[in-house]
mmCIF file of C-alpha atoms in Angstrom:
data_model
loop_
_atom_site.group_PDB
_atom_site.id
_atom_site.type_symbol
_atom_site.label_atom_id
_atom_site.label_comp_id
_atom_site.label_asym_id
_atom_site.label_seq_id
_atom_site.Cartn_x
_atom_site.Cartn_y
_atom_site.Cartn_z
ATOM 1 C CA ARG A 1 0.000 0.000 0.000
ATOM 2 C CA PHE A 2 2.721 2.479 0.983
ATOM 3 C CA ILE A 3 5.633 1.133 -1.064
ATOM 4 C CA ALA A 4 4.478 -1.050 -3.951
ATOM 5 C CA LYS A 5 1.653 1.221 -5.115
ATOM 6 C CA PRO A 6 3.778 4.402 -5.377
ATOM 7 C CA CYS A 7 6.455 2.380 -7.186
ATOM 8 C CA ALA A 8 3.858 1.036 -9.611
ATOM 9 C CA LEU A 9 2.439 4.471 -10.334
ATOM 10 C CA GLY A 10 5.954 5.824 -10.818
ATOM 11 C CA LEU A 11 6.586 3.092 -13.383
ATOM 12 C CA LYS A 12 3.309 4.033 -15.102
ATOM 13 C CA VAL A 13 1.619 0.715 -14.382
ATOM 14 C CA GLN A 14 -1.994 0.761 -15.516
ATOM 15 C CA ALA A 15 -4.181 1.550 -12.512
ATOM 16 C CA ASN A 16 -7.620 1.010 -13.988
ATOM 17 C CA GLY A 17 -9.129 -2.445 -14.274
ATOM 18 C CA PRO A 18 -11.128 -3.998 -17.126
ATOM 19 C CA GLN A 19 -13.998 -1.942 -18.548
ATOM 20 C CA LYS A 20 -17.306 -2.419 -16.727
ATOM 21 C CA ALA A 21 -20.310 -3.835 -18.517
ATOM 22 C CA GLN A 22 -23.333 -1.620 -19.130
ATOM 23 C CA PRO A 23 -25.897 -2.086 -16.308
ATOM 24 C CA ASN A 24 -28.681 -4.439 -17.356
ATOM 25 C CA ALA A 25 -31.017 -6.078 -14.834
ATOM 26 C CA ILE A 26 -31.976 -9.039 -17.022
ATOM 27 C CA LEU A 27 -28.431 -9.980 -18.012
ATOM 28 C CA GLU A 28 -27.203 -9.389 -14.474
ATOM 29 C CA LYS A 29 -29.816 -11.806 -13.119
ATOM 30 C CA VAL A 30 -28.771 -14.470 -15.642
ATOM 31 C CA PHE A 31 -25.108 -13.873 -14.804
ATOM 32 C CA THR A 32 -25.489 -14.126 -11.032
ATOM 33 C CA ALA A 33 -28.251 -16.733 -10.743
ATOM 34 C CA ILE A 34 -27.960 -18.991 -13.795
ATOM 35 C CA THR A 35 -24.683 -18.988 -15.710
ATOM 36 C CA LYS A 36 -21.650 -16.845 -16.476
ATOM 37 C CA HIS A 37 -21.128 -18.648 -19.788
ATOM 38 C CA PRO A 38 -24.493 -18.836 -21.597
ATOM 39 C CA ASP A 39 -24.849 -21.333 -24.431
ATOM 40 C CA GLU A 40 -26.109 -20.511 -27.933
ATOM 41 C CA LYS A 41 -29.727 -21.329 -27.122
ATOM 42 C CA ARG A 42 -29.786 -18.987 -24.123
ATOM 43 C CA LEU A 43 -27.980 -16.281 -26.088
ATOM 44 C CA GLU A 44 -30.617 -16.418 -28.809
ATOM 45 C CA GLY A 45 -33.391 -16.197 -26.231
ATOM 46 C CA LEU A 46 -31.788 -13.178 -24.564
ATOM 47 C CA SER A 47 -31.260 -11.585 -27.979
ATOM 48 C CA LYS A 48 -34.974 -11.780 -28.748
ATOM 49 C CA GLN A 49 -35.943 -10.631 -25.276
ATOM 50 C CA LEU A 50 -33.657 -7.580 -25.274
ATOM 51 C CA ASP A 51 -33.601 -6.883 -29.004
ATOM 52 C CA TRP A 52 -29.796 -7.053 -28.929
ATOM 53 C CA ASP A 53 -27.615 -8.911 -31.385
ATOM 54 C CA VAL A 54 -25.931 -12.069 -30.072
ATOM 55 C CA ARG A 55 -22.421 -10.633 -30.304
ATOM 56 C CA SER A 56 -23.369 -7.689 -28.112
ATOM 57 C CA ILE A 57 -24.693 -10.082 -25.469
ATOM 58 C CA GLN A 58 -21.538 -12.187 -25.704
ATOM 59 C CA ARG A 59 -19.475 -9.055 -25.251
ATOM 60 C CA TRP A 60 -21.563 -8.015 -22.233
ATOM 61 C CA PHE A 61 -20.953 -11.365 -20.522
ATOM 62 C CA ARG A 62 -17.241 -11.174 -21.329
ATOM 63 C CA GLN A 63 -17.008 -7.683 -19.867
ATOM 64 C CA ARG A 64 -19.047 -8.721 -16.823
ATOM 65 C CA ARG A 65 -16.719 -11.655 -16.156
ATOM 66 C CA ASN A 66 -13.634 -9.510 -16.607
ATOM 67 C CA GLN A 67 -14.764 -6.599 -14.453
ATOM 68 C CA GLU A 68 -14.358 -8.786 -11.375
ATOM 69 C CA LYS A 69 -10.699 -9.346 -12.224
ATOM 70 C CA PRO A 70 -7.986 -7.300 -10.508
ATOM 71 C CA SER A 71 -6.248 -4.409 -12.205
ATOM 72 C CA THR A 72 -2.654 -4.523 -13.411
ATOM 73 C CA LEU A 73 -1.757 -2.266 -10.498
ATOM 74 C CA THR A 74 -3.122 -4.799 -8.012
ATOM 75 C CA LYS A 75 -1.195 -7.618 -9.670
ATOM 76 C CA PHE A 76 2.004 -5.564 -9.688
ATOM 77 C CA CYS A 77 1.673 -4.854 -5.956
ATOM 78 C CA GLU A 78 1.146 -8.545 -5.210
ATOM 79 C CA SER A 79 4.200 -9.523 -7.253
ATOM 80 C CA MET A 80 6.340 -6.822 -5.662
ATOM 81 C CA TRP A 81 5.423 -8.029 -2.182
ATOM 82 C CA ARG A 82 6.332 -11.606 -3.066
ATOM 83 C CA PHE A 83 9.509 -10.521 -4.848
ATOM 84 C CA THR A 84 10.600 -8.596 -1.749
ATOM 85 C CA PHE A 85 9.969 -11.550 0.517
ATOM 86 C CA TYR A 86 11.628 -14.147 -1.726
ATOM 87 C CA LEU A 87 14.680 -11.946 -2.274
ATOM 88 C CA TYR A 88 15.075 -11.349 1.443
ATOM 89 C CA ILE A 89 14.550 -14.932 2.568
ATOM 90 C CA PHE A 90 16.725 -16.376 -0.218
ATOM 91 C CA THR A 91 19.543 -13.994 0.700
ATOM 92 C CA TYR A 92 19.140 -14.891 4.364
ATOM 93 C CA GLY A 93 19.155 -18.616 3.555
ATOM 94 C CA VAL A 94 22.337 -18.382 1.477
ATOM 95 C CA ARG A 95 24.130 -16.387 4.185
ATOM 96 C CA PHE A 96 23.038 -18.892 6.823
ATOM 97 C CA LEU A 97 23.802 -22.061 4.867
ATOM 98 C CA LYS A 98 27.259 -21.052 3.657
ATOM 99 C CA LYS A 99 28.403 -21.255 7.297
ATOM 100 C CA THR A 100 26.990 -24.753 7.829
ATOM 101 C CA PRO A 101 28.804 -28.028 7.102
ATOM 102 C CA TRP A 102 25.738 -29.746 5.590
ATOM 103 C CA LEU A 103 25.630 -27.342 2.625
ATOM 104 C CA TRP A 104 28.802 -28.909 1.224
ATOM 105 C CA ASN A 105 28.289 -32.427 2.567
ATOM 106 C CA THR A 106 24.676 -33.581 2.869
ATOM 107 C CA ARG A 107 25.693 -36.530 5.065
ATOM 108 C CA GLN A 108 26.259 -33.938 7.791
ATOM 109 C CA CYS A 109 22.467 -33.535 7.913
ATOM 110 C CA TRP A 110 22.274 -36.855 9.763
ATOM 111 C CA ASN A 111 25.306 -36.658 12.088
ATOM 112 C CA GLY A 112 24.068 -36.812 15.657
ATOM 113 C CA TYR A 113 20.424 -37.072 14.619
ATOM 114 C CA PRO A 114 17.981 -36.687 16.344
ATOM 115 C CA TYR A 115 20.015 -34.879 19.025
ATOM 116 C CA GLN A 116 20.914 -31.870 16.927
ATOM 117 C CA PRO A 117 20.726 -28.407 18.528
ATOM 118 C CA LEU A 118 18.194 -25.974 17.116
ATOM 119 C CA MET A 119 20.261 -22.866 16.370
ATOM 120 C CA PRO A 120 18.506 -19.469 16.687
ATOM 121 C CA ASP A 121 19.250 -18.603 13.036
ATOM 122 C CA LEU A 122 17.760 -21.886 11.853
ATOM 123 C CA HIS A 123 14.714 -21.420 14.095
ATOM 124 C CA TYR A 124 14.136 -17.914 12.697
ATOM 125 C CA TYR A 125 14.530 -19.188 9.109
ATOM 126 C CA TYR A 126 11.937 -21.897 9.659
ATOM 127 C CA ILE A 127 9.407 -19.710 11.453
ATOM 128 C CA VAL A 128 9.513 -16.970 8.792
ATOM 129 C CA GLU A 129 9.143 -19.467 5.933
ATOM 130 C CA LEU A 130 6.308 -21.293 7.689
ATOM 131 C CA SER A 131 4.522 -17.996 8.419
ATOM 132 C CA PHE A 132 4.758 -16.964 4.775
ATOM 133 C CA TYR A 133 3.342 -20.210 3.416
ATOM 134 C CA TRP A 134 0.549 -20.170 5.981
ATOM 135 C CA SER A 135 -0.310 -16.671 4.744
ATOM 136 C CA LEU A 136 -0.378 -17.973 1.158
ATOM 137 C CA MET A 137 -2.639 -20.807 2.253
ATOM 138 C CA PHE A 138 -5.301 -18.354 3.407
ATOM 139 C CA SER A 139 -4.731 -15.431 1.051
ATOM 140 C CA GLN A 140 -5.022 -17.576 -2.103
ATOM 141 C CA PHE A 141 -8.806 -17.471 -1.611
ATOM 142 C CA ILE A 142 -8.872 -13.666 -1.905
ATOM 143 C CA ASP A 143 -5.789 -13.087 -4.070
ATOM 144 C CA ILE A 144 -5.693 -13.195 -7.867
ATOM 145 C CA LYS A 145 -7.323 -16.427 -9.044
ATOM 146 C CA ARG A 146 -5.440 -18.461 -11.635
ATOM 147 C CA LYS A 147 -6.150 -21.601 -13.577
ATOM 148 C CA ASP A 148 -3.727 -23.692 -11.509
ATOM 149 C CA PHE A 149 -5.512 -22.834 -8.251
ATOM 150 C CA GLY A 150 -5.941 -26.516 -7.347
ATOM 151 C CA ILE A 151 -2.299 -27.333 -8.010
ATOM 152 C CA MET A 152 -1.131 -24.335 -5.997
ATOM 153 C CA PHE A 153 -3.445 -25.266 -3.143
ATOM 154 C CA THR A 154 -1.939 -28.760 -3.122
ATOM 155 C CA HIS A 155 1.545 -27.241 -3.205
ATOM 156 C CA HIS A 156 0.822 -25.009 -0.198
ATOM 157 C CA ILE A 157 -0.596 -27.921 1.799
ATOM 158 C CA VAL A 158 2.437 -30.098 1.014
ATOM 159 C CA THR A 159 4.844 -27.254 1.803
ATOM 160 C CA VAL A 160 3.247 -26.346 5.133
ATOM 161 C CA THR A 161 3.079 -30.031 6.076
ATOM 162 C CA LEU A 162 6.717 -30.568 5.100
ATOM 163 C CA ILE A 163 7.983 -27.561 7.041
ATOM 164 C CA THR A 164 5.943 -28.463 10.126
ATOM 165 C CA PHE A 165 6.784 -32.174 9.984
ATOM 166 C CA SER A 166 10.510 -31.599 9.479
ATOM 167 C CA TYR A 167 10.529 -29.094 12.354
ATOM 168 C CA VAL A 168 8.718 -31.463 14.739
ATOM 169 C CA THR A 169 10.955 -34.439 13.822
ATOM 170 C CA ASN A 170 14.100 -32.256 13.839
ATOM 171 C CA LEU A 171 14.837 -32.877 10.154
ATOM 172 C CA THR A 172 15.605 -29.191 9.892
ATOM 173 C CA ARG A 173 19.037 -29.358 8.308
ATOM 174 C CA VAL A 174 17.849 -30.895 5.071
ATOM 175 C CA GLY A 175 14.765 -28.705 5.388
ATOM 176 C CA THR A 176 16.876 -25.544 5.136
ATOM 177 C CA LEU A 177 18.494 -26.861 1.953
ATOM 178 C CA THR A 178 15.087 -27.535 0.443
ATOM 179 C CA LEU A 179 13.714 -24.104 1.357
ATOM 180 C CA CYS A 180 16.679 -22.184 -0.033
ATOM 181 C CA LEU A 181 16.673 -24.198 -3.264
ATOM 182 C CA HIS A 182 13.001 -23.475 -3.906
ATOM 183 C CA ASP A 183 13.268 -19.741 -3.222
ATOM 184 C CA ALA A 184 15.892 -19.216 -5.935
ATOM 185 C CA ALA A 185 13.516 -19.542 -8.898
ATOM 186 C CA ASP A 186 10.660 -17.667 -7.223
ATOM 187 C CA VAL A 187 12.744 -14.483 -7.009
ATOM 188 C CA VAL A 188 13.238 -14.410 -10.783
ATOM 189 C CA LEU A 189 9.605 -15.331 -11.475
ATOM 190 C CA GLU A 190 8.188 -12.390 -9.536
ATOM 191 C CA ALA A 191 10.711 -10.046 -11.164
ATOM 192 C CA ALA A 192 9.545 -11.263 -14.591
ATOM 193 C CA LYS A 193 5.928 -10.597 -13.651
ATOM 194 C CA MET A 194 6.710 -7.055 -12.546
ATOM 195 C CA ALA A 195 8.553 -6.377 -15.793
ATOM 196 C CA ASN A 196 5.523 -7.700 -17.649
ATOM 197 C CA TYR A 197 3.130 -5.395 -15.808
ATOM 198 C CA CYS A 198 5.450 -2.447 -16.552
ATOM 199 C CA LYS A 199 5.298 -3.403 -20.253
ATOM 200 C CA CYS A 200 9.058 -3.946 -20.419
ATOM 201 C CA GLN A 201 8.702 -6.737 -22.966
ATOM 202 C CA LYS A 202 12.378 -7.483 -23.593
ATOM 203 C CA LEU A 203 13.229 -7.498 -19.905
ATOM 204 C CA SER A 204 10.199 -9.653 -19.155
ATOM 205 C CA ASP A 205 11.200 -12.165 -21.842
ATOM 206 C CA LEU A 206 14.781 -12.299 -20.584
ATOM 207 C CA LEU A 207 13.714 -12.781 -16.977
ATOM 208 C CA PHE A 208 11.202 -15.448 -17.917
ATOM 209 C CA LEU A 209 13.771 -17.456 -19.868
ATOM 210 C CA THR A 210 16.175 -17.041 -16.934
ATOM 211 C CA PHE A 211 13.450 -18.267 -14.610
ATOM 212 C CA ALA A 212 12.796 -21.273 -16.864
ATOM 213 C CA ILE A 213 16.472 -22.257 -16.747
ATOM 214 C CA VAL A 214 16.793 -21.742 -12.976
ATOM 215 C CA PHE A 215 13.543 -23.592 -12.286
ATOM 216 C CA ILE A 216 14.342 -26.639 -14.407
ATOM 217 C CA VAL A 217 17.950 -26.902 -13.222
ATOM 218 C CA SER A 218 17.017 -26.508 -9.544
ATOM 219 C CA ARG A 219 13.765 -28.514 -9.457
ATOM 220 C CA LEU A 220 14.529 -31.292 -11.958
ATOM 221 C CA GLY A 221 18.290 -31.448 -11.495
ATOM 222 C CA ILE A 222 19.608 -30.305 -8.139
ATOM 223 C CA TYR A 223 16.517 -31.232 -6.111
ATOM 224 C CA PRO A 224 16.425 -34.955 -6.980
ATOM 225 C CA LEU A 225 20.225 -35.373 -7.127
ATOM 226 C CA TRP A 226 20.918 -33.405 -3.959
ATOM 227 C CA ILE A 227 17.838 -33.412 -1.726
ATOM 228 C CA LEU A 228 16.074 -36.669 -2.648
ATOM 229 C CA ASN A 229 19.384 -38.509 -2.832
ATOM 230 C CA THR A 230 20.237 -37.680 0.760
ATOM 231 C CA THR A 231 16.726 -38.302 2.152
ATOM 232 C CA LEU A 232 16.122 -41.555 0.243
ATOM 233 C CA PHE A 233 19.570 -43.129 0.480
ATOM 234 C CA GLU A 234 22.014 -41.348 2.792
ATOM 235 C CA LEU A 235 19.440 -40.990 5.566
ATOM 236 C CA TYR A 236 18.581 -44.697 5.384
ATOM 237 C CA GLU A 237 22.255 -45.679 5.397
ATOM 238 C CA ALA A 238 22.979 -43.479 8.414
ATOM 239 C CA LEU A 239 19.962 -44.201 10.613
ATOM 240 C CA GLY A 240 18.144 -47.189 9.174
ATOM 241 C CA ASN A 241 14.403 -47.497 8.867
ATOM 242 C CA PHE A 242 11.961 -45.437 10.984
ATOM 243 C CA PRO A 243 8.386 -44.183 10.349
ATOM 244 C CA ALA A 244 9.208 -40.495 9.918
ATOM 245 C CA LEU A 245 11.567 -41.355 7.063
ATOM 246 C CA TRP A 246 8.755 -42.706 4.890
ATOM 247 C CA VAL A 247 6.350 -39.852 5.608
ATOM 248 C CA PHE A 248 9.027 -37.253 4.932
ATOM 249 C CA ASN A 249 10.114 -38.865 1.677
ATOM 250 C CA MET A 250 6.541 -39.297 0.496
ATOM 251 C CA LEU A 251 5.937 -35.553 0.867
ATOM 252 C CA LEU A 252 9.192 -34.744 -0.925
ATOM 253 C CA VAL A 253 8.246 -37.028 -3.824
ATOM 254 C CA VAL A 254 4.818 -35.361 -4.123
ATOM 255 C CA LEU A 255 6.651 -32.052 -4.357
ATOM 256 C CA GLN A 256 8.787 -33.460 -7.160
ATOM 257 C CA ILE A 257 5.659 -34.520 -9.073
ATOM 258 C CA LEU A 258 4.426 -30.923 -8.901
ATOM 259 C CA HIS A 259 7.834 -29.785 -10.163
ATOM 260 C CA CYS A 260 7.451 -32.017 -13.212
ATOM 261 C CA PHE A 261 4.000 -30.623 -13.977
ATOM 262 C CA TRP A 262 5.146 -27.006 -13.753
ATOM 263 C CA SER A 263 8.287 -27.754 -15.755
ATOM 264 C CA TYR A 264 6.114 -29.042 -18.580
ATOM 265 C CA LEU A 265 4.168 -25.764 -18.670
ATOM 266 C CA ILE A 266 7.345 -23.697 -18.469
ATOM 267 C CA ILE A 267 9.105 -25.624 -21.246
ATOM 268 C CA LYS A 268 6.035 -25.223 -23.450
ATOM 269 C CA ALA A 269 5.990 -21.462 -22.865
ATOM 270 C CA ALA A 270 9.761 -21.193 -23.407
ATOM 271 C CA TYR A 271 9.470 -23.094 -26.686
ATOM 272 C CA LYS A 272 6.825 -20.652 -27.897
ATOM 273 C CA ALA A 273 9.043 -17.767 -26.840
ATOM 274 C CA ILE A 274 11.995 -19.066 -28.851
ATOM 275 C CA SER A 275 9.974 -20.102 -31.918
ATOM 276 C CA LYS A 276 7.928 -16.889 -32.131
ATOM 277 C CA GLY A 277 10.554 -14.461 -30.957
ATOM 278 C CA LYS A 278 8.561 -13.366 -27.920
ATOM 279 C CA VAL A 279 7.126 -14.915 -24.806
ATOM 280 C CA ALA A 280 3.566 -16.164 -25.206
ATOM 281 C CA LYS A 281 0.690 -15.496 -22.873
ATOM 282 C CA ASP A 282 0.761 -17.181 -19.479
ATOM 283 C CA ASP A 283 -1.308 -20.365 -19.490
ATOM 284 C CA ARG A 284 -2.517 -19.398 -16.029
ATOM 285 C CA SER A 285 -3.923 -16.038 -17.160
ATOM 286 C CA ASP A 286 -6.911 -14.945 -15.135
ATOM 287 C CA ILE A 287 -8.143 -12.411 -17.708
ATOM 288 C CA GLU A 288 -10.125 -13.427 -20.756
ATOM 289 C CA SER A 289 -8.743 -11.941 -23.963
ATOM 290 C CA SER A 290 -11.065 -10.263 -26.416
ATOM 291 C CA SER A 291 -11.964 -12.508 -29.304
ATOM 292 C CA ASP A 292 -11.144 -11.605 -32.876
ATOM 293 C CA GLU A 293 -14.801 -11.305 -33.664
ATOM 294 C CA GLU A 294 -14.992 -8.097 -31.658
ATOM 295 C CA GLU A 295 -12.862 -6.212 -34.128
ATOM 296 C CA THR A 296 -15.818 -5.894 -36.482
ATOM 297 C CA VAL A 297 -19.038 -6.109 -34.534
ATOM 298 C CA PRO A 298 -22.187 -4.907 -36.280
ATOM 299 C CA ARG A 299 -23.849 -2.078 -34.408
ATOM 300 C CA SER A 300 -27.249 -2.750 -32.943
ATOM 301 C CA LYS A 301 -30.033 -0.221 -33.359
ATOM 302 C CA THR A 302 -30.633 -0.332 -29.630
ATOM 303 C CA PRO A 303 -28.887 1.985 -27.117
ATOM 304 C CA HIS A 304 -26.567 -0.945 -26.321
ATOM 305 C CA SER A 305 -24.676 -0.239 -29.525
ATOM 306 C CA SER A 306 -22.604 2.360 -27.699
ATOM 307 C CA ILE A 307 -20.749 -0.348 -25.789
ATOM 308 C CA THR A 308 -17.075 -0.662 -26.653
ATOM 309 C CA THR A 309 -14.887 -3.725 -26.470
ATOM 310 C CA ASN A 310 -13.763 -4.876 -23.060
ATOM 311 C CA GLY A 311 -10.224 -3.583 -23.479
ATOM 312 C CA THR A 312 -8.552 -6.544 -21.840
ATOM 313 C CA SER A 313 -6.118 -7.527 -24.527
ATOM 314 C CA GLY A 314 -3.228 -9.789 -23.739
ATOM 315 C CA ALA A 315 -0.862 -6.837 -23.390
ATOM 316 C CA ASN A 316 -2.837 -5.289 -20.555
ATOM 317 C CA GLY A 317 -4.891 -8.036 -19.029
ATOM 318 C CA THR A 318 -2.750 -11.101 -18.697
ATOM 319 C CA ASN A 319 -1.676 -12.308 -15.306
ATOM 320 C CA GLY A 320 1.467 -14.347 -15.274
ATOM 321 C CA TYR A 321 5.073 -14.339 -16.310
ATOM 322 C CA LEU A 322 4.611 -12.757 -19.702
ATOM 323 C CA THR A 323 2.634 -10.532 -21.994
ATOM 324 C CA GLY A 324 0.535 -11.761 -24.897
ATOM 325 C CA GLY A 325 0.049 -10.607 -28.300
ATOM 326 C CA THR A 326 0.356 -15.406 -19.344
ATOM 327 C CA CYS A 327 3.162 -18.497 -14.927
ATOM 328 C CA SER A 328 2.028 -18.566 -12.285
ATOM 329 C CA GLU A 329 1.589 -18.617 -12.572
ATOM 330 C CA GLU A 330 2.127 -18.855 -13.652
ATOM 331 C CA HIS A 331 5.217 -20.435 -11.169
#
């Protein structure tokens, strides 16, 4: 409110949201009580009832759906908040871990387990990370809605469970490695989103491709070879079999499955970026783009003919890593 918004306005981020639909009691009742996506039969019935052409009614519903979406300014502020947090906590994690022996030798994670002291720096690191993901767990219901809402909800549940479980069972050393590794890509992702909202296309494209590389290398390379290797094999060799080992590894494997799903989406978007010379629209976009048919819409003889298009083109209305001609959301 006091930092992100002034920064956004200074960068000339668009403050207004999608254009509002013209007030209409009949269409509003259908929208709220029956359906937000009327079929052809219902559109024809409404057209006869209101003496509007079908395309005008389609446009009204599109505008009505989009007017509930957040503005670019709101999305910029959300991304700036997350960027600030990820940058801070990633920097803190690197500074903390470079002084620990288990960063360079993962077998040190299990020396003396479970009687390992809980250092104040490690405790602070865990509590801040857990607080942030708990906040995401609740705020995702009021924040910007994206198409991968279910996947993100699963991710937050797994993450909160992992952090809590590893803290309770004192598996915190490997937990710090996992947290720091995951924060690396998120910093670049939020920076790419902010560049997108500022309409810095080249910078946004560069940051997104950087994010794609960091994400795939860290989540599909380092994570399984570094984290899963020590929890699946080195932990078993050092301490043998015990119940917490299986629960912990099961949660880590679920996290890896989510990594594979997101990597598929990211690779697909990166391929489009390379083949077309620019980054395509985020698959997780929460704003509906105007259809081509709106470019030449016949005017109705009714007063409704004064309605303009909804103005939510891909350049202004997408919500994700990239601009369109979405992620996240893409991440």
